[in-house]
Amino acid sequence: MDSRKKVEVCFSPNLYSLHKEDADIVVVIDVLRATSAICAAFDNGIKKIIPVSTVEEAIEYKRNKNYIVAAERKGKIVDGFEFGNSPYSYMNENIKGKTLVLTTTNGTKAFHTAKDAKHVIIGSLINLDAVCDYLFKEYKNVMILASGWQNKFCLEDTICAGAIVEKLLSSGKFTSEHDSSIAAKFLFLSARDNIFGYLKASSHRRRLRALNLNKDIKYCLTPNQTDVVPIRENDYLVKG
Ligand code: 3SL
């Protein structure tokens, strides 16, 4: 019997129910930009993050002055909010020790899609090796859930998922059965020498470039800038 653990990739929250039986741990990914912003916020001292699905829920939290409340839709900060989804907005001293409430177009939705999973962590390119080390240590069946764009496949999340698959498979301790995992690995192998260039024509890079967010894109596509691994506890995230 093959005693290796599985690592599989789910391309979109809409496909989650087809893959969920594979998972003891779900890694939620939204490289551009929600999960990169979440990692950056913890890296800069945020204590807790509450991902919420709707702008209305986020507005409720604004009544309490102890929270930083952030809302992004289609790449822009929602009117009436000071914070959105840029990792750079969390790189400041004032966020230390605070709780962030965050709603985004796809990333926080994917987080809630995995609500029935036993164990959920947050991955991105910026914490790639730390996520892999965590998965080696836990040594359970892994499912990587790409947030995609409005339930559609997206390249940047798939490449990040492929990087995790590649690292786990190369150890000989994990195996993959599904074509989605193999495809993600091959996409990563073709992109790895220049992820930024490879994604030049991708729809989300074009969308963010049109909003003058090139600096954010560069940051989010640069692997291994932090060893933070955000972990779900109850319905919020803490630094692992
Ligand atoms: O969809 C999301 O969760 C966002 O990360 C999208 S954006 O990068 O802010 O456009």
PDB file of C-alpha atoms and ligand atoms in Angstrom:
ATOM      1  CA  MET A   1       0.000   0.000   0.000  1.00  0.00           C
ATOM      2  CA  ASP A   2       1.185   3.521  -0.835  1.00  0.00           C
ATOM      3  CA  SER A   3       1.636   5.278   2.510  1.00  0.00           C
ATOM      4  CA  ARG A   4       2.563   8.640   0.986  1.00  0.00           C
ATOM      5  CA  LYS A   5       0.286  11.617   1.670  1.00  0.00           C
ATOM      6  CA  LYS A   6      -1.590  13.318  -1.163  1.00  0.00           C
ATOM      7  CA  VAL A   7      -1.191  16.842  -2.444  1.00  0.00           C
ATOM      8  CA  GLU A   8      -3.935  17.984  -4.819  1.00  0.00           C
ATOM      9  CA  VAL A   9      -4.937  21.277  -6.442  1.00  0.00           C
ATOM     10  CA  CYS A  10      -8.441  22.716  -6.764  1.00  0.00           C
ATOM     11  CA  PHE A  11      -8.533  25.431  -9.445  1.00  0.00           C
ATOM     12  CA  SER A  12     -11.585  27.301  -8.173  1.00  0.00           C
ATOM     13  CA  PRO A  13     -13.877  27.606  -5.136  1.00  0.00           C
ATOM     14  CA  ASN A  14     -16.678  26.292  -7.385  1.00  0.00           C
ATOM     15  CA  LEU A  15     -14.859  22.952  -7.669  1.00  0.00           C
ATOM     16  CA  TYR A  16     -14.193  22.665  -3.938  1.00  0.00           C
ATOM     17  CA  SER A  17     -16.900  20.068  -3.249  1.00  0.00           C
ATOM     18  CA  LEU A  18     -15.309  17.752  -5.841  1.00  0.00           C
ATOM     19  CA  HIS A  19     -11.926  17.851  -4.136  1.00  0.00           C
ATOM     20  CA  LYS A  20     -12.649  18.221  -0.457  1.00  0.00           C
ATOM     21  CA  GLU A  21     -12.484  14.545   0.411  1.00  0.00           C
ATOM     22  CA  ASP A  22      -8.768  14.697  -0.488  1.00  0.00           C
ATOM     23  CA  ALA A  23      -7.969  17.129   2.258  1.00  0.00           C
ATOM     24  CA  ASP A  24      -6.843  17.041   5.846  1.00  0.00           C
ATOM     25  CA  ILE A  25      -5.285  20.484   5.400  1.00  0.00           C
ATOM     26  CA  VAL A  26      -6.547  23.133   2.970  1.00  0.00           C
ATOM     27  CA  VAL A  27      -4.112  25.819   1.788  1.00  0.00           C
ATOM     28  CA  VAL A  28      -6.072  28.846   0.554  1.00  0.00           C
ATOM     29  CA  ILE A  29      -4.221  30.881  -2.081  1.00  0.00           C
ATOM     30  CA  ASP A  30      -4.940  34.268  -3.621  1.00  0.00           C
ATOM     31  CA  VAL A  31      -1.542  35.487  -4.788  1.00  0.00           C
ATOM     32  CA  LEU A  32      -2.978  38.726  -6.277  1.00  0.00           C
ATOM     33  CA  ARG A  33      -3.485  39.942  -3.647  1.00  0.00           C
ATOM     34  CA  ALA A  34      -5.555  38.803  -0.664  1.00  0.00           C
ATOM     35  CA  THR A  35      -3.364  36.059   0.773  1.00  0.00           C
ATOM     36  CA  SER A  36      -0.200  38.074   0.076  1.00  0.00           C
ATOM     37  CA  ALA A  37      -1.734  41.032   1.954  1.00  0.00           C
ATOM     38  CA  ILE A  38      -2.734  38.719   4.828  1.00  0.00           C
ATOM     39  CA  CYS A  39       0.840  37.386   5.137  1.00  0.00           C
ATOM     40  CA  ALA A  40       2.266  40.916   4.907  1.00  0.00           C
ATOM     41  CA  ALA A  41      -0.098  42.113   7.651  1.00  0.00           C
ATOM     42  CA  PHE A  42       0.984  39.331  10.038  1.00  0.00           C
ATOM     43  CA  ASP A  43       4.601  39.920   9.103  1.00  0.00           C
ATOM     44  CA  ASN A  44       4.166  43.543  10.188  1.00  0.00           C
ATOM     45  CA  GLY A  45       2.544  42.808  13.520  1.00  0.00           C
ATOM     46  CA  ILE A  46      -1.216  42.308  13.023  1.00  0.00           C
ATOM     47  CA  LYS A  47      -2.445  39.997  15.779  1.00  0.00           C
ATOM     48  CA  LYS A  48      -5.603  38.582  14.252  1.00  0.00           C
ATOM     49  CA  ILE A  49      -7.462  38.747  10.922  1.00  0.00           C
ATOM     50  CA  ILE A  50     -11.203  38.187  10.542  1.00  0.00           C
ATOM     51  CA  PRO A  51     -12.011  37.468   6.878  1.00  0.00           C
ATOM     52  CA  VAL A  52     -15.632  38.373   6.086  1.00  0.00           C
ATOM     53  CA  SER A  53     -17.599  37.659   2.916  1.00  0.00           C
ATOM     54  CA  THR A  54     -19.546  40.874   2.393  1.00  0.00           C
ATOM     55  CA  VAL A  55     -18.969  44.615   2.537  1.00  0.00           C
ATOM     56  CA  GLU A  56     -22.062  44.853   4.771  1.00  0.00           C
ATOM     57  CA  GLU A  57     -20.434  42.581   7.379  1.00  0.00           C
ATOM     58  CA  ALA A  58     -17.265  44.676   7.220  1.00  0.00           C
ATOM     59  CA  ILE A  59     -19.312  47.873   7.795  1.00  0.00           C
ATOM     60  CA  GLU A  60     -20.716  46.341  11.019  1.00  0.00           C
ATOM     61  CA  TYR A  61     -17.172  46.071  12.402  1.00  0.00           C
ATOM     62  CA  LYS A  62     -16.496  49.764  11.673  1.00  0.00           C
ATOM     63  CA  ARG A  63     -18.579  50.673  14.739  1.00  0.00           C
ATOM     64  CA  ASN A  64     -15.782  49.291  16.919  1.00  0.00           C
ATOM     65  CA  LYS A  65     -12.734  51.556  16.921  1.00  0.00           C
ATOM     66  CA  ASN A  66     -10.409  48.707  17.910  1.00  0.00           C
ATOM     67  CA  TYR A  67     -10.598  47.111  14.490  1.00  0.00           C
ATOM     68  CA  ILE A  68      -8.870  48.040  11.254  1.00  0.00           C
ATOM     69  CA  VAL A  69     -11.536  47.361   8.640  1.00  0.00           C
ATOM     70  CA  ALA A  70     -10.590  46.782   4.986  1.00  0.00           C
ATOM     71  CA  ALA A  71     -12.710  46.199   1.900  1.00  0.00           C
ATOM     72  CA  GLU A  72     -11.695  45.616  -1.716  1.00  0.00           C
ATOM     73  CA  ARG A  73     -13.839  44.973  -4.762  1.00  0.00           C
ATOM     74  CA  LYS A  74     -12.453  44.553  -8.285  1.00  0.00           C
ATOM     75  CA  GLY A  75      -9.018  45.753  -7.176  1.00  0.00           C
ATOM     76  CA  LYS A  76     -10.211  49.040  -5.611  1.00  0.00           C
ATOM     77  CA  ILE A  77     -10.719  50.154  -2.033  1.00  0.00           C
ATOM     78  CA  VAL A  78     -14.467  50.242  -1.435  1.00  0.00           C
ATOM     79  CA  ASP A  79     -15.846  53.782  -0.865  1.00  0.00           C
ATOM     80  CA  GLY A  80     -15.951  54.647   2.815  1.00  0.00           C
ATOM     81  CA  PHE A  81     -12.981  52.417   3.757  1.00  0.00           C
ATOM     82  CA  GLU A  82      -9.396  53.504   4.341  1.00  0.00           C
ATOM     83  CA  PHE A  83      -7.838  50.108   3.760  1.00  0.00           C
ATOM     84  CA  GLY A  84      -8.089  47.657   0.870  1.00  0.00           C
ATOM     85  CA  ASN A  85      -6.002  44.791  -0.337  1.00  0.00           C
ATOM     86  CA  SER A  86      -2.578  46.293  -0.893  1.00  0.00           C
ATOM     87  CA  PRO A  87       0.186  44.535   1.094  1.00  0.00           C
ATOM     88  CA  TYR A  88       1.917  47.923   1.350  1.00  0.00           C
ATOM     89  CA  SER A  89      -0.917  49.419   3.384  1.00  0.00           C
ATOM     90  CA  TYR A  90      -0.068  46.904   6.138  1.00  0.00           C
ATOM     91  CA  MET A  91       3.599  47.786   6.257  1.00  0.00           C
ATOM     92  CA  ASN A  92       3.367  50.309   9.031  1.00  0.00           C
ATOM     93  CA  GLU A  93       3.913  50.462  12.779  1.00  0.00           C
ATOM     94  CA  ASN A  94       0.330  51.475  13.557  1.00  0.00           C
ATOM     95  CA  ILE A  95      -1.114  48.039  12.814  1.00  0.00           C
ATOM     96  CA  LYS A  96       0.942  46.272  15.522  1.00  0.00           C
ATOM     97  CA  GLY A  97      -1.179  44.190  17.929  1.00  0.00           C
ATOM     98  CA  LYS A  98      -4.458  45.093  16.185  1.00  0.00           C
ATOM     99  CA  THR A  99      -7.227  43.015  14.607  1.00  0.00           C
ATOM    100  CA  LEU A 100      -7.894  43.402  10.885  1.00  0.00           C
ATOM    101  CA  VAL A 101     -11.320  42.703   9.393  1.00  0.00           C
ATOM    102  CA  LEU A 102     -10.979  42.050   5.659  1.00  0.00           C
ATOM    103  CA  THR A 103     -13.309  41.428   2.736  1.00  0.00           C
ATOM    104  CA  THR A 104     -11.999  40.951  -0.821  1.00  0.00           C
ATOM    105  CA  THR A 105     -13.439  39.925  -4.180  1.00  0.00           C
ATOM    106  CA  ASN A 106     -12.162  36.353  -4.259  1.00  0.00           C
ATOM    107  CA  GLY A 107      -9.681  35.562  -1.464  1.00  0.00           C
ATOM    108  CA  THR A 108     -11.988  35.890   1.539  1.00  0.00           C
ATOM    109  CA  LYS A 109     -14.682  34.036  -0.413  1.00  0.00           C
ATOM    110  CA  ALA A 110     -12.327  31.089  -0.948  1.00  0.00           C
ATOM    111  CA  PHE A 111     -11.479  31.157   2.769  1.00  0.00           C
ATOM    112  CA  HIS A 112     -15.172  30.778   3.604  1.00  0.00           C
ATOM    113  CA  THR A 113     -15.660  28.097   0.947  1.00  0.00           C
ATOM    114  CA  ALA A 114     -13.346  25.890   3.014  1.00  0.00           C
ATOM    115  CA  LYS A 115     -15.319  26.508   6.225  1.00  0.00           C
ATOM    116  CA  ASP A 116     -15.980  22.794   6.791  1.00  0.00           C
ATOM    117  CA  ALA A 117     -12.286  21.847   6.450  1.00  0.00           C
ATOM    118  CA  LYS A 118     -10.583  20.628   9.630  1.00  0.00           C
ATOM    119  CA  HIS A 119      -7.418  22.605   9.152  1.00  0.00           C
ATOM    120  CA  VAL A 120      -6.924  25.726   7.007  1.00  0.00           C
ATOM    121  CA  ILE A 121      -3.770  27.747   6.376  1.00  0.00           C
ATOM    122  CA  ILE A 122      -2.962  30.678   4.103  1.00  0.00           C
ATOM    123  CA  GLY A 123      -0.425  30.426   1.297  1.00  0.00           C
ATOM    124  CA  SER A 124       1.060  32.772  -1.252  1.00  0.00           C
ATOM    125  CA  LEU A 125       4.315  33.099  -3.119  1.00  0.00           C
ATOM    126  CA  ILE A 126       5.681  35.391  -0.432  1.00  0.00           C
ATOM    127  CA  ASN A 127       5.524  32.615   2.200  1.00  0.00           C
ATOM    128  CA  LEU A 128       6.070  29.665  -0.152  1.00  0.00           C
ATOM    129  CA  ASP A 129       8.903  27.832   1.643  1.00  0.00           C
ATOM    130  CA  ALA A 130       7.364  28.432   5.057  1.00  0.00           C
ATOM    131  CA  VAL A 131       4.094  26.848   3.861  1.00  0.00           C
ATOM    132  CA  CYS A 132       5.970  23.836   2.464  1.00  0.00           C
ATOM    133  CA  ASP A 133       7.931  23.419   5.723  1.00  0.00           C
ATOM    134  CA  TYR A 134       4.654  23.567   7.644  1.00  0.00           C
ATOM    135  CA  LEU A 135       3.110  20.892   5.391  1.00  0.00           C
ATOM    136  CA  PHE A 136       6.155  18.624   5.788  1.00  0.00           C
ATOM    137  CA  LYS A 137       5.906  18.993   9.547  1.00  0.00           C
ATOM    138  CA  GLU A 138       2.155  18.275   9.712  1.00  0.00           C
ATOM    139  CA  TYR A 139       2.428  15.482   7.143  1.00  0.00           C
ATOM    140  CA  LYS A 140      -1.263  15.102   6.225  1.00  0.00           C
ATOM    141  CA  ASN A 141      -3.198  15.023   2.933  1.00  0.00           C
ATOM    142  CA  VAL A 142      -3.094  18.509   1.436  1.00  0.00           C
ATOM    143  CA  MET A 143      -5.520  20.314  -0.835  1.00  0.00           C
ATOM    144  CA  ILE A 144      -4.494  23.641  -2.321  1.00  0.00           C
ATOM    145  CA  LEU A 145      -7.505  25.818  -3.005  1.00  0.00           C
ATOM    146  CA  ALA A 146      -6.920  28.536  -5.607  1.00  0.00           C
ATOM    147  CA  SER A 147      -9.226  31.533  -5.226  1.00  0.00           C
ATOM    148  CA  GLY A 148      -9.210  32.236  -8.957  1.00  0.00           C
ATOM    149  CA  TRP A 149     -11.139  35.204 -10.302  1.00  0.00           C
ATOM    150  CA  GLN A 150     -14.897  35.092  -9.767  1.00  0.00           C
ATOM    151  CA  ASN A 151     -14.743  31.301  -9.715  1.00  0.00           C
ATOM    152  CA  LYS A 152     -12.713  31.123 -12.919  1.00  0.00           C
ATOM    153  CA  PHE A 153      -9.259  29.563 -13.253  1.00  0.00           C
ATOM    154  CA  CYS A 154      -6.356  31.966 -12.752  1.00  0.00           C
ATOM    155  CA  LEU A 155      -2.700  31.578 -13.632  1.00  0.00           C
ATOM    156  CA  GLU A 156      -0.985  33.152 -10.630  1.00  0.00           C
ATOM    157  CA  ASP A 157      -2.744  30.988  -8.034  1.00  0.00           C
ATOM    158  CA  THR A 158      -2.170  27.883 -10.141  1.00  0.00           C
ATOM    159  CA  ILE A 159       1.550  28.629 -10.452  1.00  0.00           C
ATOM    160  CA  CYS A 160       1.845  29.105  -6.701  1.00  0.00           C
ATOM    161  CA  ALA A 161      -0.092  25.856  -6.133  1.00  0.00           C
ATOM    162  CA  GLY A 162       2.246  24.155  -8.614  1.00  0.00           C
ATOM    163  CA  ALA A 163       5.284  25.397  -6.680  1.00  0.00           C
ATOM    164  CA  ILE A 164       3.943  23.749  -3.514  1.00  0.00           C
ATOM    165  CA  VAL A 165       3.099  20.524  -5.387  1.00  0.00           C
ATOM    166  CA  GLU A 166       6.559  20.421  -6.943  1.00  0.00           C
ATOM    167  CA  LYS A 167       8.339  20.848  -3.625  1.00  0.00           C
ATOM    168  CA  LEU A 168       6.193  18.279  -1.811  1.00  0.00           C
ATOM    169  CA  LEU A 169       6.442  15.685  -4.618  1.00  0.00           C
ATOM    170  CA  SER A 170      10.230  16.091  -4.943  1.00  0.00           C
ATOM    171  CA  SER A 171      10.597  14.952  -1.329  1.00  0.00           C
ATOM    172  CA  GLY A 172       9.193  11.534  -2.264  1.00  0.00           C
ATOM    173  CA  LYS A 173       6.858  11.769   0.738  1.00  0.00           C
ATOM    174  CA  PHE A 174       3.810  13.002  -1.189  1.00  0.00           C
ATOM    175  CA  THR A 175       1.948  11.855  -4.277  1.00  0.00           C
ATOM    176  CA  SER A 176      -0.656  13.473  -6.615  1.00  0.00           C
ATOM    177  CA  GLU A 177      -3.440  11.741  -8.478  1.00  0.00           C
ATOM    178  CA  HIS A 178      -5.337  14.502 -10.194  1.00  0.00           C
ATOM    179  CA  ASP A 179      -4.531  16.163 -13.510  1.00  0.00           C
ATOM    180  CA  SER A 180      -5.132  19.582 -11.906  1.00  0.00           C
ATOM    181  CA  SER A 181      -2.123  18.973  -9.624  1.00  0.00           C
ATOM    182  CA  ILE A 182       0.080  17.748 -12.482  1.00  0.00           C
ATOM    183  CA  ALA A 183      -0.969  20.700 -14.677  1.00  0.00           C
ATOM    184  CA  ALA A 184      -0.209  23.153 -11.842  1.00  0.00           C
ATOM    185  CA  LYS A 185       3.226  21.634 -11.372  1.00  0.00           C
ATOM    186  CA  PHE A 186       4.053  21.895 -15.099  1.00  0.00           C
ATOM    187  CA  LEU A 187       2.842  25.494 -15.231  1.00  0.00           C
ATOM    188  CA  PHE A 188       5.093  26.319 -12.295  1.00  0.00           C
ATOM    189  CA  LEU A 189       8.069  24.603 -13.949  1.00  0.00           C
ATOM    190  CA  SER A 190       7.603  26.697 -17.099  1.00  0.00           C
ATOM    191  CA  ALA A 191       7.187  29.902 -15.102  1.00  0.00           C
ATOM    192  CA  ARG A 192       9.692  29.549 -12.285  1.00  0.00           C
ATOM    193  CA  ASP A 193      12.654  31.325 -13.861  1.00  0.00           C
ATOM    194  CA  ASN A 194      10.636  34.493 -14.380  1.00  0.00           C
ATOM    195  CA  ILE A 195       7.214  34.401 -12.758  1.00  0.00           C
ATOM    196  CA  PHE A 196       6.702  38.141 -13.250  1.00  0.00           C
ATOM    197  CA  GLY A 197       7.412  37.921 -16.990  1.00  0.00           C
ATOM    198  CA  TYR A 198       5.432  34.699 -17.418  1.00  0.00           C
ATOM    199  CA  LEU A 199       2.331  36.331 -16.008  1.00  0.00           C
ATOM    200  CA  LYS A 200       2.663  39.477 -18.114  1.00  0.00           C
ATOM    201  CA  ALA A 201      -0.410  38.710 -20.195  1.00  0.00           C
ATOM    202  CA  SER A 202      -2.453  37.177 -17.375  1.00  0.00           C
ATOM    203  CA  SER A 203      -5.833  38.760 -16.836  1.00  0.00           C
ATOM    204  CA  HIS A 204      -5.270  39.755 -13.229  1.00  0.00           C
ATOM    205  CA  ARG A 205      -1.879  41.328 -13.916  1.00  0.00           C
ATOM    206  CA  ARG A 206      -3.510  43.375 -16.668  1.00  0.00           C
ATOM    207  CA  ARG A 207      -6.374  44.342 -14.366  1.00  0.00           C
ATOM    208  CA  LEU A 208      -4.041  45.514 -11.582  1.00  0.00           C
ATOM    209  CA  ARG A 209      -1.635  47.213 -13.991  1.00  0.00           C
ATOM    210  CA  ALA A 210      -4.535  49.285 -15.298  1.00  0.00           C
ATOM    211  CA  LEU A 211      -5.067  50.433 -11.695  1.00  0.00           C
ATOM    212  CA  ASN A 212      -1.365  51.426 -11.401  1.00  0.00           C
ATOM    213  CA  LEU A 213      -0.665  48.590  -8.970  1.00  0.00           C
ATOM    214  CA  ASN A 214       2.593  47.352 -10.522  1.00  0.00           C
ATOM    215  CA  LYS A 215       4.450  47.724  -7.228  1.00  0.00           C
ATOM    216  CA  ASP A 216       1.923  45.427  -5.533  1.00  0.00           C
ATOM    217  CA  ILE A 217       2.194  42.890  -8.359  1.00  0.00           C
ATOM    218  CA  LYS A 218       5.998  42.774  -8.044  1.00  0.00           C
ATOM    219  CA  TYR A 219       5.795  42.284  -4.293  1.00  0.00           C
ATOM    220  CA  CYS A 220       3.146  39.540  -4.533  1.00  0.00           C
ATOM    221  CA  LEU A 221       5.067  37.653  -7.232  1.00  0.00           C
ATOM    222  CA  THR A 222       8.379  37.613  -5.353  1.00  0.00           C
ATOM    223  CA  PRO A 223       8.759  34.305  -3.489  1.00  0.00           C
ATOM    224  CA  ASN A 224       9.857  33.875   0.120  1.00  0.00           C
ATOM    225  CA  GLN A 225       9.747  37.279   1.746  1.00  0.00           C
ATOM    226  CA  THR A 226       8.334  36.021   5.049  1.00  0.00           C
ATOM    227  CA  ASP A 227       8.170  32.860   7.114  1.00  0.00           C
ATOM    228  CA  VAL A 228       4.716  33.664   8.498  1.00  0.00           C
ATOM    229  CA  VAL A 229       2.067  30.943   8.022  1.00  0.00           C
ATOM    230  CA  PRO A 230      -1.413  32.253   8.907  1.00  0.00           C
ATOM    231  CA  ILE A 231      -3.609  29.538  10.448  1.00  0.00           C
ATOM    232  CA  ARG A 232      -7.378  29.459  10.926  1.00  0.00           C
ATOM    233  CA  GLU A 233      -8.571  29.268  14.505  1.00  0.00           C
ATOM    234  CA  ASN A 234     -12.371  29.279  14.900  1.00  0.00           C
ATOM    235  CA  ASP A 235     -13.431  31.744  12.167  1.00  0.00           C
ATOM    236  CA  TYR A 236     -10.388  34.000  12.198  1.00  0.00           C
ATOM    237  CA  LEU A 237      -6.684  33.807  11.364  1.00  0.00           C
ATOM    238  CA  VAL A 238      -3.664  33.970  13.623  1.00  0.00           C
ATOM    239  CA  LYS A 239       0.055  33.847  12.970  1.00  0.00           C
ATOM    240  CA  GLY A 240       1.321  30.259  12.985  1.00  0.00           C
TER     241      GLY A 240
HETATM  242  O1  3SL B   1      -9.990  38.894  -5.193  1.00  0.00           O
HETATM  243  C1  3SL B   1      -9.312  39.189  -4.249  1.00  0.00           C
HETATM  244  O2  3SL B   1      -9.456  38.684  -3.135  1.00  0.00           O
HETATM  245  C2  3SL B   1      -8.319  40.272  -4.459  1.00  0.00           C
HETATM  246  O3  3SL B   1      -7.090  39.876  -4.012  1.00  0.00           O
HETATM  247  C3  3SL B   1      -8.384  40.894  -5.796  1.00  0.00           C
HETATM  248  S1  3SL B   1      -7.342  42.275  -6.023  1.00  0.00           S
HETATM  249  O4  3SL B   1      -5.974  41.866  -6.112  1.00  0.00           O
HETATM  250  O5  3SL B   1      -7.492  43.228  -4.942  1.00  0.00           O
HETATM  251  O6  3SL B   1      -7.755  42.845  -7.299  1.00  0.00           O
END
